[in-house]
Tab-separated table of C-alpha atoms and ligand atoms in Angstrom:
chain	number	residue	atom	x	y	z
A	177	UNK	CA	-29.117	-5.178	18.325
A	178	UNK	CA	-30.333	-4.677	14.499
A	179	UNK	CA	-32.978	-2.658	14.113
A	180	UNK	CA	-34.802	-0.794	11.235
A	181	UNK	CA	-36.094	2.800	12.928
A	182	UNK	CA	-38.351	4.942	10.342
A	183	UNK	CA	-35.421	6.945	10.108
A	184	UNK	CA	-32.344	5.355	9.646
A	185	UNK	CA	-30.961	1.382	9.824
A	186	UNK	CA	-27.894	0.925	12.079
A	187	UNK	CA	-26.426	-2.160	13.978
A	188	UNK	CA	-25.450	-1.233	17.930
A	189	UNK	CA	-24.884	-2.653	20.872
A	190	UNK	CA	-27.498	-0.358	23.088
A	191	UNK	CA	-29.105	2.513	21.988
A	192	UNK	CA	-29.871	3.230	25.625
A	193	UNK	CA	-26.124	3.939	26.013
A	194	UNK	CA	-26.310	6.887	24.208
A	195	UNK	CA	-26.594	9.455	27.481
A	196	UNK	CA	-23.465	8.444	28.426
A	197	UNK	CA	-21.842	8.494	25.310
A	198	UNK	CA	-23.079	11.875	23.827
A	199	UNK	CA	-21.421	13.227	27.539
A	200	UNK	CA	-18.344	11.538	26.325
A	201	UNK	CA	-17.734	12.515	23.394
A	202	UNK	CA	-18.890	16.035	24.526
A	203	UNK	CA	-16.229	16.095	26.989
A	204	UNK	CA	-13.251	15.036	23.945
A	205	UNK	CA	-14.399	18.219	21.616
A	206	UNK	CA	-12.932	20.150	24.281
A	207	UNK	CA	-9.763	19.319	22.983
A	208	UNK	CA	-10.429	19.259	18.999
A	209	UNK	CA	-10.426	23.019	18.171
A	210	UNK	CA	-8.842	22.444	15.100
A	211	UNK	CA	-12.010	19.866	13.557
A	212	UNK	CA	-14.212	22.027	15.219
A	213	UNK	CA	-13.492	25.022	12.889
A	214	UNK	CA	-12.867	23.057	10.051
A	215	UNK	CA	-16.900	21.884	11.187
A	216	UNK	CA	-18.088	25.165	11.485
A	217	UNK	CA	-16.562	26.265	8.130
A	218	UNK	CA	-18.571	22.810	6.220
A	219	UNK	CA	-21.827	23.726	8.055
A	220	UNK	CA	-21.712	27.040	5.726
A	221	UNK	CA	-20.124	25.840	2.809
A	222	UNK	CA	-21.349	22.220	2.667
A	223	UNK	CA	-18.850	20.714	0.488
A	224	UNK	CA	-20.273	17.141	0.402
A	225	UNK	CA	-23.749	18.345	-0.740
A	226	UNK	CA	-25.698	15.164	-2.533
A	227	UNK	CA	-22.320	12.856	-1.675
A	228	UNK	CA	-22.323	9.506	-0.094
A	229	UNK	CA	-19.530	8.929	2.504
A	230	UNK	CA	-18.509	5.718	4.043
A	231	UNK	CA	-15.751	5.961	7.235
A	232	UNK	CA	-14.446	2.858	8.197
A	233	UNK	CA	-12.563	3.825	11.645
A	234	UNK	CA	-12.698	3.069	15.143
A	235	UNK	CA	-15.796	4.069	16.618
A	236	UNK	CA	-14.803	6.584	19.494
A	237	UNK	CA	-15.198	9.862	20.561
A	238	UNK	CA	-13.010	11.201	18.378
A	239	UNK	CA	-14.523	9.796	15.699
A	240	UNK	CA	-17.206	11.035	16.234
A	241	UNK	CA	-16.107	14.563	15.720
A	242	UNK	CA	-15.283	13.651	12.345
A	243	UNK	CA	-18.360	12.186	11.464
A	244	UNK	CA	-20.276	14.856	12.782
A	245	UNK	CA	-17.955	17.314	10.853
A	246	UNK	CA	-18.609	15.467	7.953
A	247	UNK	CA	-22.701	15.457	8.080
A	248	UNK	CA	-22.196	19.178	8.529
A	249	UNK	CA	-20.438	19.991	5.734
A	250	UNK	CA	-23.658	17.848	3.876
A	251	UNK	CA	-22.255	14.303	3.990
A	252	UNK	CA	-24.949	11.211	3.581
A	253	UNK	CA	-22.238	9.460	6.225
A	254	UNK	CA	-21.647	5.981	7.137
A	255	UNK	CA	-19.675	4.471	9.668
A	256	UNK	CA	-19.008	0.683	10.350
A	257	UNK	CA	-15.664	-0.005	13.107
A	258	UNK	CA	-12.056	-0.371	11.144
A	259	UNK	CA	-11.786	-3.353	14.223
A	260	UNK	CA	-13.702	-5.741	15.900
A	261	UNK	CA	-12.557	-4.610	19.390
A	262	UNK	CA	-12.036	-1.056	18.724
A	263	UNK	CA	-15.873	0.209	19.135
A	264	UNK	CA	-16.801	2.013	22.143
A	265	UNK	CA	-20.391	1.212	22.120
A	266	UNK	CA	-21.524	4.364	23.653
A	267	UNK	CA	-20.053	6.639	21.011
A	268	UNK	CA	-22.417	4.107	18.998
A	269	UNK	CA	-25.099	4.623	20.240
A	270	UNK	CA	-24.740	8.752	20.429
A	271	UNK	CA	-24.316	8.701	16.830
A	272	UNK	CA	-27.681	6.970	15.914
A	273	UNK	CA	-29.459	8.305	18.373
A	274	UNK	CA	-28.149	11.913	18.886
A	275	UNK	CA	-26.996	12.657	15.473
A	276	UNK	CA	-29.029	10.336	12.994
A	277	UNK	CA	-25.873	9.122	11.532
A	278	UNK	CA	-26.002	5.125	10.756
A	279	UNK	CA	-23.116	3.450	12.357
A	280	UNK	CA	-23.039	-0.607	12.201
A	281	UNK	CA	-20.214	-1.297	14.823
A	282	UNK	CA	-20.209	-3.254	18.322
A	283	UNK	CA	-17.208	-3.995	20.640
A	284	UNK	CA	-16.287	-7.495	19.885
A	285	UNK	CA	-18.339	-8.080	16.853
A	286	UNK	CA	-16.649	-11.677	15.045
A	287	UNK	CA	-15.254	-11.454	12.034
A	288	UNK	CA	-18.223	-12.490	10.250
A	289	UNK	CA	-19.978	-9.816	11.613
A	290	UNK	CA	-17.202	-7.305	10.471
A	291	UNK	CA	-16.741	-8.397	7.099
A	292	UNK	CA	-20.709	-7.827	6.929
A	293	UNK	CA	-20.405	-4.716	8.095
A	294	UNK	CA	-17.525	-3.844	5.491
A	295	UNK	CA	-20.229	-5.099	2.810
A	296	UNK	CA	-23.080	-2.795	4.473
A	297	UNK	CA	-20.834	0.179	3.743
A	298	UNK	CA	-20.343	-1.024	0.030
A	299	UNK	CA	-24.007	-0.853	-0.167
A	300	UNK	CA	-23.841	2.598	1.087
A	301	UNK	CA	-22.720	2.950	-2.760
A	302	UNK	CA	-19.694	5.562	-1.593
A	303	UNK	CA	-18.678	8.433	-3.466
A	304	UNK	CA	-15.981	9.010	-1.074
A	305	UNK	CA	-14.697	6.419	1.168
A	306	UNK	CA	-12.227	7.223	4.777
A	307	UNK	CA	-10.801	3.868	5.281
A	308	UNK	CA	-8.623	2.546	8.396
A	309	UNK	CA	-6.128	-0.252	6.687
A	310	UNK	CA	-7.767	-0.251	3.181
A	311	UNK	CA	-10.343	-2.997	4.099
A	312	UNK	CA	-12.969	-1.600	2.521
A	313	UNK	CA	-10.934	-0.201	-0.365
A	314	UNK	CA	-9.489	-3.654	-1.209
A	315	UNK	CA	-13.040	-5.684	-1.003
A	316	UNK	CA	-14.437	-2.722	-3.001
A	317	UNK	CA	-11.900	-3.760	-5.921
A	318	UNK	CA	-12.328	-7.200	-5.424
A	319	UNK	CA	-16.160	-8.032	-5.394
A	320	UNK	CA	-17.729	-4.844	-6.249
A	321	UNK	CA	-16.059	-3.486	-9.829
A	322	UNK	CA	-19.449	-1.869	-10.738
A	323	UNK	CA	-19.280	0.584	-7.709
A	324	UNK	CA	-15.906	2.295	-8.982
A	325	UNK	CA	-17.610	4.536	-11.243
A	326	UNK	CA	-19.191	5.953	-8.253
A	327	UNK	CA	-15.895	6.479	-6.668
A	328	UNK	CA	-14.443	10.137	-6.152
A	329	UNK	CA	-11.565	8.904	-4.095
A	330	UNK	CA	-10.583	7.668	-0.556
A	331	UNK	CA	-8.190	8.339	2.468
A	332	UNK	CA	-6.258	6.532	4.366
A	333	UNK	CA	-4.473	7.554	7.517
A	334	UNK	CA	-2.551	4.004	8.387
A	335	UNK	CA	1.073	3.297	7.514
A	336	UNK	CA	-0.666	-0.483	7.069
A	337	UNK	CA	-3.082	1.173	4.732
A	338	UNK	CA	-0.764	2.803	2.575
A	339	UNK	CA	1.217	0.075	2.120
A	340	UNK	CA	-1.932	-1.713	0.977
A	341	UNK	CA	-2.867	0.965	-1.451
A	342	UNK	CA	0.877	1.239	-2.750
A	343	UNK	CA	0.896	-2.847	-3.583
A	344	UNK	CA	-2.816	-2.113	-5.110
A	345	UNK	CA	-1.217	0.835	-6.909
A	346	UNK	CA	1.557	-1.531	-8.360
A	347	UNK	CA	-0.751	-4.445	-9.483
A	348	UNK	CA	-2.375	-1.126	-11.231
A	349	UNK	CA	-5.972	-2.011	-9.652
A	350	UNK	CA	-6.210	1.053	-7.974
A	351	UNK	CA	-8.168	3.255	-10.309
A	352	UNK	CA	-9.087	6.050	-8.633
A	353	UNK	CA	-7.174	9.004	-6.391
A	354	UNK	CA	-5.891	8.528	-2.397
A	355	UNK	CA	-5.167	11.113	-0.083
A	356	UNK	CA	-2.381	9.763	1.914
A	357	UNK	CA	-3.202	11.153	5.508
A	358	UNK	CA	-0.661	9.359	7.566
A	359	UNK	CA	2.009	11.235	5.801
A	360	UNK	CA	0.787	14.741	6.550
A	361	UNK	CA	3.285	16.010	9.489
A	362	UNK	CA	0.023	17.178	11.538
A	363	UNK	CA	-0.591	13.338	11.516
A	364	UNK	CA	2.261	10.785	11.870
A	365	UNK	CA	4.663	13.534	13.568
A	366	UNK	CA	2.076	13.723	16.369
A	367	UNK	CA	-0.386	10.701	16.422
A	368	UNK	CA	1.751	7.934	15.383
A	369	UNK	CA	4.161	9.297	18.174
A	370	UNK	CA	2.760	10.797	20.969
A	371	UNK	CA	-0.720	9.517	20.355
A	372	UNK	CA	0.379	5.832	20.021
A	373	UNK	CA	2.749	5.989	22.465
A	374	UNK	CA	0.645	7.502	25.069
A	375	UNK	CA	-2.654	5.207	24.271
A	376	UNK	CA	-0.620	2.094	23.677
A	377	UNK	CA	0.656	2.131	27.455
A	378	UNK	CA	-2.661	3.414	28.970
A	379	UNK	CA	-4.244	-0.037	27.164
A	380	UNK	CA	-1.215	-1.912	28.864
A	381	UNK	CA	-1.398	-0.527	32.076
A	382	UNK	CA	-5.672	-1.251	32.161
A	383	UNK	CA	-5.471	-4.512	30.903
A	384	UNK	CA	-2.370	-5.407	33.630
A	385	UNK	CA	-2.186	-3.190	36.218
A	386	UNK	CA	1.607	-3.870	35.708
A	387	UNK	CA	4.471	-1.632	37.134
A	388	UNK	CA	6.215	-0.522	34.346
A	389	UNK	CA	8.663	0.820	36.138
A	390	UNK	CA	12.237	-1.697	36.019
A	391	UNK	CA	10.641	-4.220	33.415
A	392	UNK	CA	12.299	-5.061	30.516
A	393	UNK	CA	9.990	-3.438	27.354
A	394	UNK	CA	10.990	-4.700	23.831
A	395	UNK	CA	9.357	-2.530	21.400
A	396	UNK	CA	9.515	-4.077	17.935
A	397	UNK	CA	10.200	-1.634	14.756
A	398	UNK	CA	10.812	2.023	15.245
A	399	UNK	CA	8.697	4.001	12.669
A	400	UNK	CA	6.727	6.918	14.425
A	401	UNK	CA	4.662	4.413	16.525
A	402	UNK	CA	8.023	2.537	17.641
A	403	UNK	CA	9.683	5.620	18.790
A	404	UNK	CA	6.207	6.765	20.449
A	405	UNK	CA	6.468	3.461	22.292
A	406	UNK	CA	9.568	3.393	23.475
A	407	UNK	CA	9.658	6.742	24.720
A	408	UNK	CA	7.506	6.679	26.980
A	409	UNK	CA	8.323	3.403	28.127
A	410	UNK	CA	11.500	4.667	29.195
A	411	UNK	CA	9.613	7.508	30.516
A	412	UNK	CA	7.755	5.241	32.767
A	413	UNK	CA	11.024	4.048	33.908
A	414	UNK	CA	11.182	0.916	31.252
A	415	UNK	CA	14.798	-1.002	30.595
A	416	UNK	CA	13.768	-0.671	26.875
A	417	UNK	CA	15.001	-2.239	24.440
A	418	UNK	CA	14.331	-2.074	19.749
A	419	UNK	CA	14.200	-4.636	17.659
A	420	UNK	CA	14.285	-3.582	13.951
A	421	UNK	CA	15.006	-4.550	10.391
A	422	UNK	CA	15.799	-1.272	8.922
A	423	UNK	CA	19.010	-0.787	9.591
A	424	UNK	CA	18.676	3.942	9.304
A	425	UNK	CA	15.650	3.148	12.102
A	426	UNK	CA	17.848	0.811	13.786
A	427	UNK	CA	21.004	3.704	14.014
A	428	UNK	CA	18.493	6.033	15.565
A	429	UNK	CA	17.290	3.857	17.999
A	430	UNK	CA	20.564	3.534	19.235
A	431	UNK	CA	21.698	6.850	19.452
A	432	UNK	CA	18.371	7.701	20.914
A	433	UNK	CA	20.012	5.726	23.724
A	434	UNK	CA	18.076	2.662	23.187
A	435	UNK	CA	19.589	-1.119	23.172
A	436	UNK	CA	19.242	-2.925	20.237
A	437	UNK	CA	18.756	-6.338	19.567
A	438	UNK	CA	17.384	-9.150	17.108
A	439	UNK	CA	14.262	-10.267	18.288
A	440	UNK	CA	16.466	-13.740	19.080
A	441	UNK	CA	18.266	-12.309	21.333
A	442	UNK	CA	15.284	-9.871	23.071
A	443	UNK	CA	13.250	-12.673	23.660
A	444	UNK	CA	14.827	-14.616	26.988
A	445	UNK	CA	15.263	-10.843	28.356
A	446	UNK	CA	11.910	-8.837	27.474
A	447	UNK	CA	8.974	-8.772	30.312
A	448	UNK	CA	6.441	-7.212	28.080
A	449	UNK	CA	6.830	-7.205	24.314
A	450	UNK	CA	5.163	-4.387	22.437
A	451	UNK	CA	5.127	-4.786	18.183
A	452	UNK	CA	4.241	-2.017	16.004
A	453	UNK	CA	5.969	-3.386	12.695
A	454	UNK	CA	2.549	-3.720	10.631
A	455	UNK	CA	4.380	-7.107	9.669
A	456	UNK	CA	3.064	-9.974	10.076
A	457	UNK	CA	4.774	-13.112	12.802
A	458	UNK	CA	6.906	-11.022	14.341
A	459	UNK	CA	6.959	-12.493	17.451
A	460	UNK	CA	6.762	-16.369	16.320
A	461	UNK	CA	7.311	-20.097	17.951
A	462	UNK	CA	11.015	-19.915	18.446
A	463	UNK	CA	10.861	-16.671	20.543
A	464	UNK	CA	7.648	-17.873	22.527
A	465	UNK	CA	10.103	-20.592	23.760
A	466	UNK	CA	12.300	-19.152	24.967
A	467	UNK	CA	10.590	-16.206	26.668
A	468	UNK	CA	10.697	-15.282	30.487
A	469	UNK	CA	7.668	-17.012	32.481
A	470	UNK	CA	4.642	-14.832	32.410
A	471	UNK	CA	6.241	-12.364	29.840
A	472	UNK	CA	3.310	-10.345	28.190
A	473	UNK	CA	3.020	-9.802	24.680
A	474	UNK	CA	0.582	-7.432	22.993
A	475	UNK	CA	0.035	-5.481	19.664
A	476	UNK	CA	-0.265	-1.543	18.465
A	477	UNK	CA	-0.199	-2.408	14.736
A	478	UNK	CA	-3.033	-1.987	13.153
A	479	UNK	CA	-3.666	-5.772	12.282
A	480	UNK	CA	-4.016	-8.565	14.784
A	481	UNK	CA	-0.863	-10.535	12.513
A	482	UNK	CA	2.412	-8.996	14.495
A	483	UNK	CA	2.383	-12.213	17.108
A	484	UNK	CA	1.875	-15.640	15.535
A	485	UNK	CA	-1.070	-16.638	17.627
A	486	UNK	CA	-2.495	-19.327	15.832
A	487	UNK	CA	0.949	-21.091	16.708
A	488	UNK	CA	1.201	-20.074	20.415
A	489	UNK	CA	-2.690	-21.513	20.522
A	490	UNK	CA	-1.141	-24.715	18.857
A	491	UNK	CA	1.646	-25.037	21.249
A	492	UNK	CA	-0.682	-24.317	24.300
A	493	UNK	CA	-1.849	-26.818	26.793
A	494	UNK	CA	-4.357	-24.357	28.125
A	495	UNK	CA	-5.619	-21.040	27.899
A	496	UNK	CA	-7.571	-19.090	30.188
A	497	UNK	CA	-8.613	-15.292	30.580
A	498	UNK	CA	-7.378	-13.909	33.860
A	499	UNK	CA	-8.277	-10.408	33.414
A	500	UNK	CA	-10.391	-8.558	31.042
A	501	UNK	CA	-8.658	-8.407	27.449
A	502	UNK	CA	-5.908	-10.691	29.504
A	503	UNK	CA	-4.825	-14.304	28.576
A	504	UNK	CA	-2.606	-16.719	29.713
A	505	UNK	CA	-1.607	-19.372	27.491
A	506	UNK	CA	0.228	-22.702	29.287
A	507	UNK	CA	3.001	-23.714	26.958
A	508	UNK	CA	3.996	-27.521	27.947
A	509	UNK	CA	7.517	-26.566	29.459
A	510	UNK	CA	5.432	-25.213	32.229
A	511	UNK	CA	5.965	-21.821	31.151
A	512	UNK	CA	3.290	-19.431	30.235
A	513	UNK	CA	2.809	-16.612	28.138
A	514	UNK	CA	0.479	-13.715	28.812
A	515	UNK	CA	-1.369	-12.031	25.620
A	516	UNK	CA	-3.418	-8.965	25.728
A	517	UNK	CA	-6.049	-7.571	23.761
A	518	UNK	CA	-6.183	-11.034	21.972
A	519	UNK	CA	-3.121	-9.658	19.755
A	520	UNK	CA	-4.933	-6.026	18.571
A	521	UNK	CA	-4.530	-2.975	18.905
A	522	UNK	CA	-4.297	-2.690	22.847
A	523	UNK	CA	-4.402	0.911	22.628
A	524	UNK	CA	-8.017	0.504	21.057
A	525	UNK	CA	-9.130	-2.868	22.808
A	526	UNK	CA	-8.231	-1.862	26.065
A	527	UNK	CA	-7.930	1.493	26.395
A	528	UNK	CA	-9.556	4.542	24.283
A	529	UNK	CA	-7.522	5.003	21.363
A	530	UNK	CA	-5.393	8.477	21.149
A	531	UNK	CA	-6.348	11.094	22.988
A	532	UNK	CA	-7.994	13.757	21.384
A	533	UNK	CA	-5.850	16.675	21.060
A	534	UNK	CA	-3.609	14.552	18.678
A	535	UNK	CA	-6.734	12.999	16.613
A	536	UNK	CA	-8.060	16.662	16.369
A	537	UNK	CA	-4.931	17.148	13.431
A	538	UNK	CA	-5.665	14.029	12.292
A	539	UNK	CA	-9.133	14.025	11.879
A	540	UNK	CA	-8.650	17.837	10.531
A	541	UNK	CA	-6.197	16.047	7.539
A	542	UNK	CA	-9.139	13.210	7.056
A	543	UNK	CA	-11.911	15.745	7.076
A	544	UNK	CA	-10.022	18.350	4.660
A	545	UNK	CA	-8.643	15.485	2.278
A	546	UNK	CA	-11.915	14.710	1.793
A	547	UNK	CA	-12.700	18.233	0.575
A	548	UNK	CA	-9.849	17.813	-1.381
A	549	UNK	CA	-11.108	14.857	-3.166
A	550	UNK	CA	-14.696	16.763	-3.856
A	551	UNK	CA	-13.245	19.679	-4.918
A	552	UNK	CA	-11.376	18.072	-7.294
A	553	UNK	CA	-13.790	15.619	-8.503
A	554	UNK	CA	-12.668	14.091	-11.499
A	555	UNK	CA	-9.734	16.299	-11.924
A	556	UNK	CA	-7.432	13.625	-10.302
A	557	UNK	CA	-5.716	10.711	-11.654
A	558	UNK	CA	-5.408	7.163	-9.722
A	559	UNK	CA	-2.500	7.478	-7.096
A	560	UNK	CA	-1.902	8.686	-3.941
A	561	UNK	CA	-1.753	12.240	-2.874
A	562	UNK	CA	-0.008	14.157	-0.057
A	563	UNK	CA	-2.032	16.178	1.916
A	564	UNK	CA	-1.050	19.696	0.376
A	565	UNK	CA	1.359	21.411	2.812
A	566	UNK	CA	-0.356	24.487	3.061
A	567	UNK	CA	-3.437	22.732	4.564
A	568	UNK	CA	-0.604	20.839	6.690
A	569	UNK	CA	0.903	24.310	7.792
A	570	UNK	CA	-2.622	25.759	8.104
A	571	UNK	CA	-3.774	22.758	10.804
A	572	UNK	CA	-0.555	23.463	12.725
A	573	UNK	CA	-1.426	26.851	12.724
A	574	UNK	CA	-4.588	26.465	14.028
A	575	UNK	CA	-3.416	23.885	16.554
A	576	UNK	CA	-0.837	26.128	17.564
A	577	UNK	CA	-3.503	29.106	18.057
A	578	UNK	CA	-6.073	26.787	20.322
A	579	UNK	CA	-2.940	26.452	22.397
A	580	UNK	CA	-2.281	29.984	22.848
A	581	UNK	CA	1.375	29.527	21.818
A	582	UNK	CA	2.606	32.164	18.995
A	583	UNK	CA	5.877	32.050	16.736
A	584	UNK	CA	8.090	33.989	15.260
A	585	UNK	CA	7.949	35.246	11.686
A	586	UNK	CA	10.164	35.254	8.837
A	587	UNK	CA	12.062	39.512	8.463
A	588	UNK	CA	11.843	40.266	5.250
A	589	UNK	CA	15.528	40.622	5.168
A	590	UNK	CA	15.555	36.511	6.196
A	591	UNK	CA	12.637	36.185	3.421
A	592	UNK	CA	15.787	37.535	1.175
A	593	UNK	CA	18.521	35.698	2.456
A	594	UNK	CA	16.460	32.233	2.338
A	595	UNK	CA	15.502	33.243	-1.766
A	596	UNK	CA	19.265	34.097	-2.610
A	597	UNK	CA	22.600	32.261	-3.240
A	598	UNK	CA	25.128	35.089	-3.695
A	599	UNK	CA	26.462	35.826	0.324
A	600	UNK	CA	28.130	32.362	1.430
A	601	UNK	CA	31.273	32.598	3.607
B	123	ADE	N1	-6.787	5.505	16.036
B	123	ADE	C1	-6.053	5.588	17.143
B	123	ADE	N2	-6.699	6.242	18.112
B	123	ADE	C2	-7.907	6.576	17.616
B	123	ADE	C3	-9.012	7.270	18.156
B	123	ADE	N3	-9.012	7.761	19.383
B	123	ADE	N4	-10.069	7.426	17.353
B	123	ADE	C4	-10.060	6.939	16.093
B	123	ADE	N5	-9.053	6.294	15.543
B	123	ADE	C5	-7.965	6.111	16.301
C-alpha cells in the first residue's frame, strides 16, 4: 500500500498490522537494555536536533529500537529495508502508525521496488546515513553528487559493506567520514557469531523442518559468521565440515576440530550447504553437479550472489516451491537441488534476523556512531573510523550490568606492573 496520510508518506504492506507488531517489538526491548539507555540518554540530550537520518536495515523489531532511539535523541528518521525479503511487515506498520516514523519497506518487494525505495531515502536529503551493505552509500555517489555537501557521515555494520566502502575509499570517491560498526568487538565478536549462527539455523530449520542432527553441513568461509555457523551446527549434532580460501581461517577451522575441504571435494558429501563468504559464485555449476540428491543450499551473506543461481535456473528442467521460502530445482540427471530463501539471507527471509540481546550492542555501536559523526561534524576527514574503544568497553559494560554479571578490577599494584618493564624473570 502507498499512501500519503496528513502526517507523514510511507510505503507498507498493512497498516492494520501494526497491533501485532507494536506487541512484538515490545516484547524484543526486553532484551535491549543497553539501546534503551543509550535512548533515554538522546531523549534529554537530543543530539540529532534539526538532522535528517536515513537507515537502510532490515525492518524488524530490533530495528525498530534503533529507530525509535534515534527519533528520540531528535532524528527526522527514515527507514527503507537493506533487503527485499528481510521486512517483517508488522514492525512496518508499528513504526508508521505507532511512532510516526516513515518507513518504505514490504516483505518481498522486487527489485524495482527496492532500488525505488533506496532513491526515496536519497530524497530524504540525509545528513547522516546507517546503511546495511553500502547500497545507499554507493548510489548516493553515483547519481546524486549534489547531496554530498549535505553529508555528515555514515555507518556501516556489514563486513560486505566495509569492503564496499574500502574499494570506494581506494577509487578515492568516498568523500566523507564512516564509522566502521562491524569492527567494534560489541558487534562482530557477538552478532556475527552467536547472532548469525543462532538466526541462520532457526531460518533453516523453519524453512525445512530438517533434522540437523547426522547431516553433513558445509559451511563456506570462516570469518565471525562462519565460525557462528558451524558451531552450532555441530552443536545441533552436524558432521560439519569448512571450506575456505584464507589459509590463517582455514588453520583455525581445523584445530577448532572442524574438517576441511575445497568446495570440490565438499560438494558430493554436504546435505545442506550454508555460505557466508560475502563472495560472489561460491557454490557454482560444477559443484551443483555433482551434489547429493535433494542437498539444500542456502545463504547468510548479506547479498543474494554466494550460489550461482542464475546458472542452476539455466541448468534446471523445472522448478517448483515445495515449502514456503523452499525450492526445488530438477537438474536433467534426475537429480535435484533444494534452495532456500531464494539464495538470501535465510536468517532474515525465513526466520527473524538475530535475536535481540546481540542486536542490542549492535544497535548501541550504530546509534552512538552516529553521535559520533554529529558531534564531530565537520571535524572528520573521509575514511573510515573505529568505533572508539571506550564507547566499545562502555557497551560491554552496560551489557554486562543488564546481565547482572560483575568483574574483577585491575589492583593498583597490577595497574603498576601492566605500566612497567623493569621486573621480568
Ligand atoms: N541483521 C541481522 N539480524 C538483524 C536483526 N534482527 N535486525 C536488524 N538487522 C539484522
Amino acid at each position: 500500500m502507498t499512501a500519503t496520510t496528513p502526517r507523514l508518506k510511507h510505503e507498507v504492506k498493512d497498516l492494520g498490522l501494526a497491533a501485532l507488531g507494536r506487541q512484538r517489538i515490545e516484547w524484543a526491548g526486553r532484551e535491549m537494555p543497553v539501546l534503551r539507555q543509550v535512548r533515554d540518554r538522546f531523549a534529554q540530550e537530543k543530539p540529532f536536533a534539526g538532522l535528517r537520518l536515513v537507515a537502510c536495515s532490515h525492518i524488524t523489531t530490533e530495528t525498530a529500537h534503533l529507530a525509535i532511539a534515534l527519533k528520540a535523541g531528535g532524528a527526522d528518521a527514515l527507514l527503507i529495508a537493506s533487503n527485499p525479503l528481510s521486512t517483517q511487515d508488522d514492525v512496518a506498520a508499528s513504526l508508521v502508525a505507532d511512532h510516526e516514523i516513515p518507513v518504505f519497506a514490504i516483505k518481498g518487494e522486487d527489485n524495482a521496488t527496492y532500488e525505488r525505495h533506496v532513491q526515496i531515502a536519497l530524497d530524504h536529503r540525509p545528513n547522516i546515513i546507517i546503511d546495511d551493505g553500502s547500497d545507499v552509500v554507493a548510489t548516493l555517489v553515483k547519481e546524486r553528487q549534489h547531496q554530498l555537501s549535505d553529508i555528515i557521515g555514515t555507518t556501516e555494520e556489514t563486513t560486505t559493506g566495509i569492503v564496499r566502502l574500502r574499494a570506494m575509499l581506494n577509487d578515492g570517491v568516498l568523500t566523507f567520514p564512516a564509522m566502521n560498526v562491524n569492527d567494534a568487538d560489541t558487534k562482530h565478536f557477538f552478532d556475527n557469531r552467536y547472532g548469525t549462527g543462532q538466526s541462520t539455523l532457526d531460518g533453516i530449520i523453519r524453512a525445512t523442518n530438517i533434522l540437523l542432527a547426522g547431516k553433513c553441513i558445509v559451511v563456506a568461509g570462516y570469518g565471525w559468521c562462519g565460525k557462528g555457523c558451524a558451531l552450532r551446527a555441530r552443536g545441533m549434532g552436524g558432521n560439519v565440515i569448512v571450506t575456505e580460501i584464507d589459509p590463517i581461517r582455514a588453520i583455525e577451522a581445523v584445530m577448532d576440530g572442524f574438517r576441511v575441504l575445497p568446495m570440490a571435494e565438499a560438494a558430493p558429501q554436504g546435505d545442506l550447504f550454508i555460505t557466508v563468504t560475502g563472495n560472489k559464485h561460491v557454490i557454482r555449476p560444477e559443484h551443483f553437479d555433482v551434489m547429493k540428491d535433494g542437498a539444500i543450499v542456502c545463504n547468510s551473506g548479506h547479498f543474494d550472489i554466494e550460489i550461482d543461481l542464475k546458472s542452476l535456473g539455466a541448468k534446471a528442467t523445472d522448478v517448483k516451491d515445495v515449502r514456503p521460502f523452499t525450492q526445488e530445482y530438477k537438474l536433467p540427471s534426475g537429480k535435484s537441488v533444494v534452495v532456500l530463501g531464494e539464495g538470501r539471507l535465510i536468517n532474515l527471509s525465513a526466520a527473524e534476523g538475530h535475536p535481540s540481546a546481540v542486536m542490542d550492542m549492535s544497535f548501541a555501536n550504530q546509534a552512538l556512531g552516529c553521535e559520533y559523526l554529529a558531534k564531530n561534524k565537520g571535524k572528520l576527514e573521509p575514511g573510515l573510523y573505529s568505533i572508539p574503544e571506550e564507547v566499545d568497553k562502555e557497551i560491554a559494560r552496560l551489557k554486562l550490568e543488564a546481565m547482572g554479571i560483575k568483574i574483577d578490577t585491575l589492583t593498583s599494584a597490577q595497574i603498576e606492573y601492566m605500566n612497567s618493564w623493569t621486573s621480568g624473570t
